[in-house]
Coordinates of N, CA and C in Angstrom, one line a residue:
M1 N 10.1 -23.4 9.4 CA 10.8 -22.9 8.3 C 11.9 -22.0 8.7
A2 N 11.9 -21.5 9.9 CA 12.9 -20.5 10.3 C 14.2 -21.2 10.7
D3 N 14.3 -22.5 10.6 CA 15.5 -23.2 11.0 C 16.5 -23.2 9.9
K4 N 16.1 -23.0 8.6 CA 17.1 -22.9 7.5 C 17.8 -21.6 7.5
A5 N 19.0 -21.6 7.0 CA 19.8 -20.3 7.0 C 19.3 -19.3 6.0
V6 N 19.4 -18.1 6.4 CA 19.0 -17.0 5.5 C 20.1 -16.0 5.5
T7 N 20.6 -15.5 4.3 CA 21.7 -14.5 4.3 C 21.1 -13.3 3.7
I8 N 21.3 -12.1 4.3 CA 20.8 -10.8 3.8 C 22.0 -10.0 3.5
R9 N 22.0 -9.5 2.2 CA 23.1 -8.6 1.8 C 22.4 -7.3 1.3
T10 N 23.0 -6.2 1.6 CA 22.4 -4.9 1.1 C 23.4 -4.3 0.1
R11 N 22.9 -3.6 -0.9 CA 23.7 -2.9 -1.9 C 23.0 -1.6 -2.2
K12 N 23.8 -0.8 -2.9 CA 23.3 0.5 -3.3 C 22.7 1.3 -2.1
F13 N 23.5 1.2 -1.0 CA 23.1 1.8 0.2 C 23.3 3.3 0.2
M14 N 22.3 4.1 0.5 CA 22.5 5.6 0.6 C 21.7 6.2 1.7
T15 N 22.2 7.3 2.2 CA 21.5 8.0 3.2 C 20.8 9.2 2.6
N16 N 19.5 9.2 2.7 CA 18.7 10.3 2.1 C 18.3 11.2 3.2
R17 N 19.1 12.3 3.3 CA 18.9 13.3 4.4 C 17.6 14.1 4.3
L18 N 17.2 14.3 3.0 CA 15.9 15.1 2.8 C 14.7 14.3 3.3
L19 N 14.7 13.0 3.2 CA 13.6 12.2 3.7 C 13.9 11.5 5.0
S20 N 15.1 11.9 5.6 CA 15.6 11.3 6.8 C 15.4 9.8 6.9
R21 N 16.1 9.1 6.0 CA 16.0 7.7 5.9 C 17.3 7.1 5.3
K22 N 17.5 5.8 5.5 CA 18.5 5.1 4.7 C 17.8 4.2 3.8
Q23 N 18.2 4.1 2.5 CA 17.5 3.3 1.5 C 18.6 2.4 0.8
F24 N 18.1 1.2 0.4 CA 19.0 0.2 -0.1 C 18.2 -0.8 -0.8
V25 N 19.0 -1.6 -1.6 CA 18.4 -2.8 -2.3 C 18.9 -4.0 -1.4
I26 N 17.9 -4.9 -1.2 CA 18.2 -6.1 -0.3 C 18.2 -7.3 -1.2
D27 N 19.3 -8.1 -1.1 CA 19.4 -9.4 -1.7 C 19.3 -10.5 -0.6
V28 N 18.3 -11.3 -0.7 CA 18.1 -12.3 0.4 C 18.4 -13.7 -0.3
L29 N 19.3 -14.4 0.3 CA 19.6 -15.8 -0.1 C 19.0 -16.7 0.8
H30 N 18.0 -17.6 0.3 CA 17.3 -18.5 1.1 C 17.2 -19.9 0.5
P31 N 18.3 -20.6 0.4 CA 18.3 -21.9 -0.3 C 17.4 -22.9 0.6
G32 N 16.6 -23.6 -0.1 CA 15.8 -24.6 0.6 C 14.5 -24.0 1.1
R33 N 14.3 -22.7 1.0 CA 13.0 -22.1 1.5 C 12.4 -21.4 0.3
P34 N 11.0 -21.4 0.2 CA 10.4 -20.7 -0.9 C 10.6 -19.1 -0.8
N35 N 10.5 -18.6 0.4 CA 10.8 -17.1 0.6 C 11.0 -16.9 2.1
V36 N 11.2 -15.6 2.4 CA 11.4 -15.2 3.8 C 10.3 -14.1 4.1
S37 N 9.7 -14.2 5.3 CA 8.7 -13.3 5.6 C 9.3 -11.9 5.9
K38 N 8.5 -10.9 5.6 CA 8.9 -9.5 5.8 C 9.2 -9.2 7.3
A39 N 8.4 -9.8 8.2 CA 8.7 -9.6 9.6 C 10.1 -10.1 10.0
E40 N 10.4 -11.3 9.5 CA 11.8 -11.9 9.7 C 12.9 -11.0 9.2
L41 N 12.6 -10.4 8.0 CA 13.6 -9.5 7.4 C 13.8 -8.3 8.2
K42 N 12.7 -7.7 8.7 CA 12.7 -6.5 9.5 C 13.5 -6.8 10.8
E43 N 13.3 -7.9 11.4 CA 14.0 -8.3 12.6 C 15.5 -8.4 12.4
K44 N 15.9 -9.0 11.3 CA 17.3 -9.2 11.0 C 17.9 -7.8 10.6
L45 N 17.2 -7.0 9.8 CA 17.7 -5.7 9.5 C 17.9 -4.8 10.7
S46 N 17.0 -4.9 11.7 CA 17.1 -4.1 12.9 C 18.3 -4.5 13.7
R47 N 18.6 -5.8 13.7 CA 19.9 -6.2 14.3 C 21.1 -5.8 13.6
M48 N 21.0 -5.8 12.2 CA 22.2 -5.5 11.4 C 22.6 -4.0 11.5
Y49 N 21.5 -3.1 11.5 CA 21.8 -1.7 11.5 C 21.5 -1.1 12.8
E50 N 21.2 -1.9 13.9 CA 21.0 -1.4 15.2 C 19.9 -0.4 15.3
V51 N 18.8 -0.7 14.8 CA 17.6 0.2 14.8 C 16.8 -0.1 16.1
K52 N 16.4 0.9 16.8 CA 15.7 0.8 18.1 C 14.3 0.3 17.9
D53 N 13.6 0.9 16.9 CA 12.2 0.6 16.7 C 12.0 -0.1 15.3
P54 N 11.7 -1.3 15.3 CA 11.5 -2.0 14.0 C 10.3 -1.5 13.2
N55 N 9.4 -0.7 13.8 CA 8.3 0.0 13.0 C 8.8 1.0 12.0
S56 N 10.1 1.4 12.2 CA 10.6 2.4 11.2 C 11.3 1.8 10.0
I57 N 11.2 0.4 9.9 CA 11.8 -0.3 8.8 C 10.7 -0.7 7.9
F58 N 10.9 -0.5 6.6 CA 9.9 -0.9 5.5 C 10.7 -1.7 4.5
V59 N 10.2 -2.9 4.1 CA 10.7 -3.7 3.0 C 9.6 -4.0 2.1
F60 N 9.8 -3.9 0.8 CA 8.8 -4.0 -0.2 C 9.4 -4.4 -1.6
K61 N 8.5 -4.7 -2.5 CA 8.8 -5.0 -3.9 C 9.8 -6.2 -4.0
F62 N 9.5 -7.3 -3.3 CA 10.4 -8.4 -3.4 C 10.0 -9.3 -4.6
R63 N 11.0 -9.8 -5.3 CA 10.8 -10.7 -6.4 C 11.7 -11.9 -6.2
T64 N 11.2 -13.0 -6.3 CA 12.0 -14.3 -6.1 C 12.5 -14.6 -7.5
H65 N 13.8 -14.9 -7.6 CA 14.4 -15.2 -8.9 C 14.0 -16.6 -9.3
F66 N 14.1 -16.8 -10.6 CA 13.7 -18.1 -11.2 C 14.6 -19.2 -10.6
G67 N 13.9 -20.2 -10.2 CA 14.7 -21.3 -9.6 C 14.7 -21.3 -8.1
G68 N 14.3 -20.1 -7.5 CA 14.2 -20.0 -6.1 C 15.6 -19.8 -5.5
G69 N 15.6 -19.6 -4.2 CA 16.9 -19.5 -3.5 C 17.4 -18.1 -3.3
K70 N 16.8 -17.1 -4.1 CA 17.3 -15.7 -4.0 C 16.1 -14.8 -4.3
S71 N 16.0 -13.8 -3.5 CA 15.0 -12.8 -3.7 C 15.6 -11.4 -3.6
T72 N 15.1 -10.4 -4.3 CA 15.6 -9.1 -4.3 C 14.5 -8.1 -4.1
G73 N 14.7 -7.1 -3.2 CA 13.7 -6.1 -3.0 C 14.3 -4.8 -2.5
F74 N 13.5 -3.9 -2.0 CA 13.9 -2.6 -1.5 C 13.7 -2.5 0.0
G75 N 14.6 -1.7 0.7 CA 14.4 -1.5 2.1 C 14.6 0.0 2.4
L76 N 13.8 0.4 3.4 CA 13.9 1.8 3.9 C 14.0 1.7 5.4
I77 N 15.0 2.5 6.0 CA 15.0 2.6 7.5 C 14.9 4.1 7.8
Y78 N 13.8 4.5 8.4 CA 13.6 5.9 8.8 C 14.3 6.2 10.1
D79 N 14.7 7.4 10.3 CA 15.3 7.8 11.5 C 14.4 7.7 12.7
S80 N 13.0 7.9 12.5 CA 12.1 7.8 13.6 C 10.7 7.3 12.9
V81 N 9.8 6.9 13.8 CA 8.5 6.5 13.3 C 7.7 7.7 12.8
E82 N 7.9 8.8 13.5 CA 7.2 10.0 13.0 C 7.6 10.4 11.6
N83 N 8.9 10.3 11.3 CA 9.3 10.6 9.9 C 8.7 9.5 8.9
A84 N 8.6 8.3 9.4 CA 8.0 7.3 8.5 C 6.6 7.6 8.2
K85 N 5.8 8.0 9.2 CA 4.4 8.4 9.0 C 4.3 9.6 8.1
K86 N 5.3 10.5 8.2 CA 5.3 11.7 7.4 C 5.5 11.5 5.9
Y87 N 6.5 10.6 5.6 CA 7.0 10.5 4.2 C 6.5 9.2 3.5
E88 N 6.1 8.2 4.3 CA 5.8 6.9 3.7 C 4.3 7.0 3.2
P89 N 4.1 6.4 2.0 CA 2.7 6.3 1.5 C 1.8 5.6 2.5
K90 N 0.5 6.0 2.6 CA -0.4 5.4 3.6 C -0.6 3.9 3.3
Y91 N -0.7 3.5 2.0 CA -0.9 2.1 1.8 C 0.2 1.2 2.4
R92 N 1.4 1.7 2.3 CA 2.6 1.0 2.9 C 2.6 1.0 4.4
L93 N 2.1 2.1 5.0 CA 2.0 2.1 6.4 C 1.0 1.1 6.9
I94 N -0.1 1.0 6.2 CA -1.2 0.1 6.6 C -0.8 -1.4 6.3
R95 N -0.1 -1.6 5.2 CA 0.2 -3.0 4.7 C 1.3 -3.6 5.7
G96 N 2.2 -2.8 6.1 CA 3.4 -3.4 6.7 C 3.3 -3.4 8.2
R97 N 2.3 -2.8 8.8 CA 2.3 -2.7 10.3 C 1.6 -3.8 10.9
E98 N 2.1 -4.3 12.0 CA 1.4 -5.2 12.9 C 0.8 -4.4 14.1
G99 N 1.2 -3.2 14.2 CA 0.7 -2.3 15.2 C 1.3 -1.0 15.1
M100 N 0.6 0.1 14.7 CA 1.1 1.4 14.5 C 0.0 2.4 14.5
F101 N 0.3 3.6 15.0 CA -0.6 4.7 15.0 C -0.7 5.3 13.6
I102 N -1.9 5.5 13.1 CA -2.0 6.3 11.8 C -3.2 7.2 12.1
E103 N -2.8 8.5 12.2 CA -3.8 9.5 12.5 C -4.7 9.2 13.6
G104 N -4.2 8.8 14.7 CA -5.0 8.6 15.9 C -5.6 7.2 16.0
H105 N -5.4 6.4 15.0 CA -5.9 5.0 15.1 C -4.8 4.0 15.2
W106 N -5.0 3.1 16.1 CA -4.1 2.0 16.2 C -4.5 0.9 15.3
V107 N -3.6 0.6 14.3 CA -4.0 -0.4 13.2 C -3.4 -1.7 13.5
L108 N -4.2 -2.7 13.5 CA -3.7 -4.1 13.6 C -4.2 -4.9 12.4
L109 N -3.3 -5.3 11.6 CA -3.7 -5.9 10.3 C -3.3 -7.4 10.2
K110 N -2.6 -7.9 11.2 CA -2.0 -9.2 11.2 C -3.1 -10.3 11.0
G111 N -3.2 -10.9 9.8 CA -4.0 -12.0 9.5 C -5.5 -11.7 9.5
I112 N -5.9 -10.5 9.3 CA -7.3 -10.2 9.4 C -7.9 -9.9 8.0
L113 N -7.1 -9.3 7.1 CA -7.6 -9.0 5.8 C -7.8 -10.3 5.0
C114 N -8.8 -10.3 4.2 CA -9.0 -11.5 3.4 C -8.0 -11.5 2.2
K115 N -8.0 -12.5 1.4 CA -7.0 -12.7 0.3 C -6.7 -11.5 -0.5
N116 N -7.8 -10.8 -1.0 CA -7.5 -9.7 -1.9 C -7.7 -8.3 -1.3
G117 N -7.9 -8.3 0.0 CA -8.0 -7.0 0.7 C -9.4 -6.4 0.6
M118 N -10.3 -7.0 -0.1 CA -11.7 -6.5 -0.2 C -12.6 -7.0 0.9
H119 N -13.1 -6.1 1.7 CA -13.9 -6.5 2.8 C -14.9 -5.4 3.1
G120 N -16.1 -5.7 3.5 CA -17.1 -4.6 3.6 C -17.0 -4.0 5.0
G121 N -17.0 -2.6 5.0 CA -17.2 -1.8 6.2 C -16.0 -1.8 7.1
I122 N -16.2 -1.1 8.2 CA -15.1 -0.9 9.2 C -15.4 -1.8 10.3
V123 N -14.5 -2.7 10.7 CA -14.7 -3.5 11.9 C -13.7 -3.0 13.0
G124 N -14.2 -2.8 14.1 CA -13.3 -2.3 15.2 C -13.9 -2.5 16.6
A125 N -13.1 -2.3 17.6 CA -13.6 -2.3 18.9 C -12.8 -1.3 19.7
R126 N -13.5 -0.6 20.6 CA -12.8 0.4 21.4 C -12.2 -0.3 22.6
V127 N -10.9 -0.2 22.7 CA -10.2 -0.8 23.8 C -9.2 0.3 24.4
E128 N -9.4 0.6 25.7 CA -8.6 1.6 26.4 C -8.5 2.9 25.6
S129 N -9.6 3.4 25.1 CA -9.8 4.7 24.4 C -8.9 4.7 23.1
I130 N -8.7 3.6 22.5 CA -8.0 3.5 21.2 C -8.8 2.7 20.3
W131 N -9.0 3.2 19.1 CA -9.8 2.4 18.1 C -8.9 1.4 17.5
I132 N -9.3 0.1 17.6 CA -8.6 -0.9 16.8 C -9.4 -1.1 15.6
C133 N -8.8 -0.8 14.5 CA -9.5 -0.8 13.2 C -8.8 -1.7 12.2
P134 N -9.0 -3.0 12.3 CA -8.2 -3.9 11.4 C -8.5 -3.9 10.0
I135 N -9.7 -3.5 9.5 CA -10.1 -3.7 8.1 C -9.7 -2.4 7.3
Y136 N -10.5 -1.3 7.6 CA -10.3 -0.1 6.9 C -10.0 1.1 7.8
P137 N -8.8 1.3 8.2 CA -8.5 2.4 9.1 C -8.7 3.7 8.4
N138 N -9.4 4.6 9.0 CA -9.6 6.0 8.5 C -10.4 6.0 7.2
G139 N -11.1 4.9 6.9 CA -12.0 4.9 5.7 C -11.2 5.0 4.4
L140 N -9.9 4.6 4.4 CA -9.1 4.8 3.2 C -9.6 4.0 2.0
D141 N -10.2 2.8 2.3 CA -10.6 1.9 1.2 C -12.1 1.8 1.1
T142 N -12.9 2.7 1.8 CA -14.3 2.5 1.8 C -14.9 2.9 0.4
K143 N -15.9 2.2 0.0 CA -16.6 2.4 -1.3 C -17.9 3.0 -1.0
V144 N -18.3 4.0 -1.7 CA -19.6 4.6 -1.6 C -20.6 3.9 -2.4
E145 N -21.6 3.4 -1.8 CA -22.6 2.6 -2.5 C -23.6 3.6 -3.2
K146 N -23.9 3.3 -4.5 CA -24.9 4.1 -5.2 C -26.0 3.2 -5.7
S147 N -27.2 3.8 -5.5 CA -28.4 3.0 -6.0 C -28.5 3.1 -7.5
R148 N -29.3 2.3 -8.0 CA -29.6 2.3 -9.5 C -30.2 3.6 -9.9
K149 N -31.1 4.1 -9.0 CA -31.8 5.4 -9.3 C -30.8 6.6 -9.4
Q150 N -29.9 6.6 -8.4 CA -28.8 7.6 -8.4 C -28.0 7.6 -9.7
M151 N -27.6 6.4 -10.1 CA -26.8 6.3 -11.3 C -27.5 6.8 -12.5
K152 N -28.8 6.4 -12.6 CA -29.6 6.9 -13.8 C -29.8 8.4 -13.8
E153 N -30.1 9.0 -12.6 CA -30.2 10.4 -12.5 C -28.9 11.1 -12.9
R154 N -27.8 10.6 -12.5 CA -26.5 11.2 -12.9 C -26.3 11.1 -14.4
K155 N -26.6 10.0 -15.0 CA -26.5 9.8 -16.4 C -27.4 10.8 -17.2
N156 N -28.6 11.0 -16.7 CA -29.6 11.9 -17.4 C -29.1 13.4 -17.3
R157 N -28.5 13.7 -16.1 CA -28.0 15.1 -16.0 C -26.9 15.3 -16.9
A158 N -26.0 14.3 -17.1 CA -24.9 14.5 -18.1 C -25.5 14.6 -19.5
K159 N -26.5 13.9 -19.8 CA -27.1 14.0 -21.2 C -27.7 15.4 -21.4
K160 N -28.4 15.9 -20.3 CA -29.0 17.2 -20.4 C -28.0 18.3 -20.7
I161 N -26.8 18.2 -20.1 CA -25.7 19.2 -20.2 C -25.1 19.1 -21.6
R162 N -24.8 17.9 -22.1 CA -24.1 17.8 -23.3 C -25.0 17.8 -24.5
G163 N -26.3 17.4 -24.3 CA -27.3 17.3 -25.4 C -27.2 16.0 -26.1
V164 N -28.4 15.5 -26.6 CA -28.5 14.2 -27.1 C -29.1 14.2 -28.5
K165 N -29.2 15.4 -29.1 CA -29.9 15.5 -30.4 C -29.0 14.8 -31.5
K166 N -29.7 13.9 -32.3 CA -29.0 13.2 -33.4 C -28.8 14.1 -34.6
T167 N -27.6 14.0 -35.1 CA -27.3 14.8 -36.3 C -26.7 13.9 -37.3
K168 N -26.9 14.2 -38.6 CA -26.3 13.4 -39.6 C -25.0 14.0 -40.1
A169 N -24.1 13.3 -40.5 CA -22.8 13.8 -41.0 C -23.0 14.7 -42.2
S170 N -24.0 14.3 -43.1 CA -24.3 15.2 -44.3 C -24.8 16.5 -43.9
D171 N -25.6 16.6 -42.8 CA -26.1 17.9 -42.4 C -25.0 18.8 -41.9
A172 N -24.0 18.3 -41.2 CA -22.9 19.0 -40.8 C -22.1 19.5 -42.0
A173 N -21.9 18.7 -43.0 CA -21.1 19.0 -44.2 C -21.8 20.1 -45.0
K174 N -23.2 20.1 -45.1 CA -23.9 21.1 -45.8 C -23.9 22.4 -45.0
A175 N -23.9 22.4 -43.7 CA -23.8 23.6 -43.0 C -22.5 24.3 -43.1
G176 N -21.4 23.5 -43.3 CA -20.1 24.0 -43.5 C -19.9 24.6 -44.9
K177 N -20.6 24.1 -45.9 CA -20.5 24.6 -47.3 C -21.2 26.0 -47.4
K178 N -22.3 26.1 -46.7 CA -23.1 27.4 -46.8 C -22.3 28.6 -46.3
K179 N -21.4 28.4 -45.4 CA -20.7 29.5 -44.8 C -19.6 29.9 -45.8

């Protein structure tokens, strides 16, 4: 699929010095192709803007126009990977990396997550004193399992606090008239 021509145009380009990044809207023309992979876009953007580390480039929110052939999305180029880790949301750091440090963990996500991202537990292997954590790095997406007994106890504690005594609307109205 990479043999067909792809044209990348950027517009609304601005330099955001507060977040130490360049941000822009990307228009991708890809006639004859359904879409263009984000990895390919990052590679082309790194050549266009002469970026040393492609890990500092983030592309997201792509929408393919009706009829195909054109997609539009957003792009960010950070001055350094450290600034990207500082300002970029964690979900985007995890989603877009094929290899990047996040709080001491080397995250490799290429082709490991299942379709909807739901997978049980942390899968990893220690290699050269670096955790490779492909599923849930740093426990960001872990779900705490609760037993049926724990859920019932919690419900009963809430009932005890708020009270469960039944009252009739007429009793409340009578109490209001007496005052």
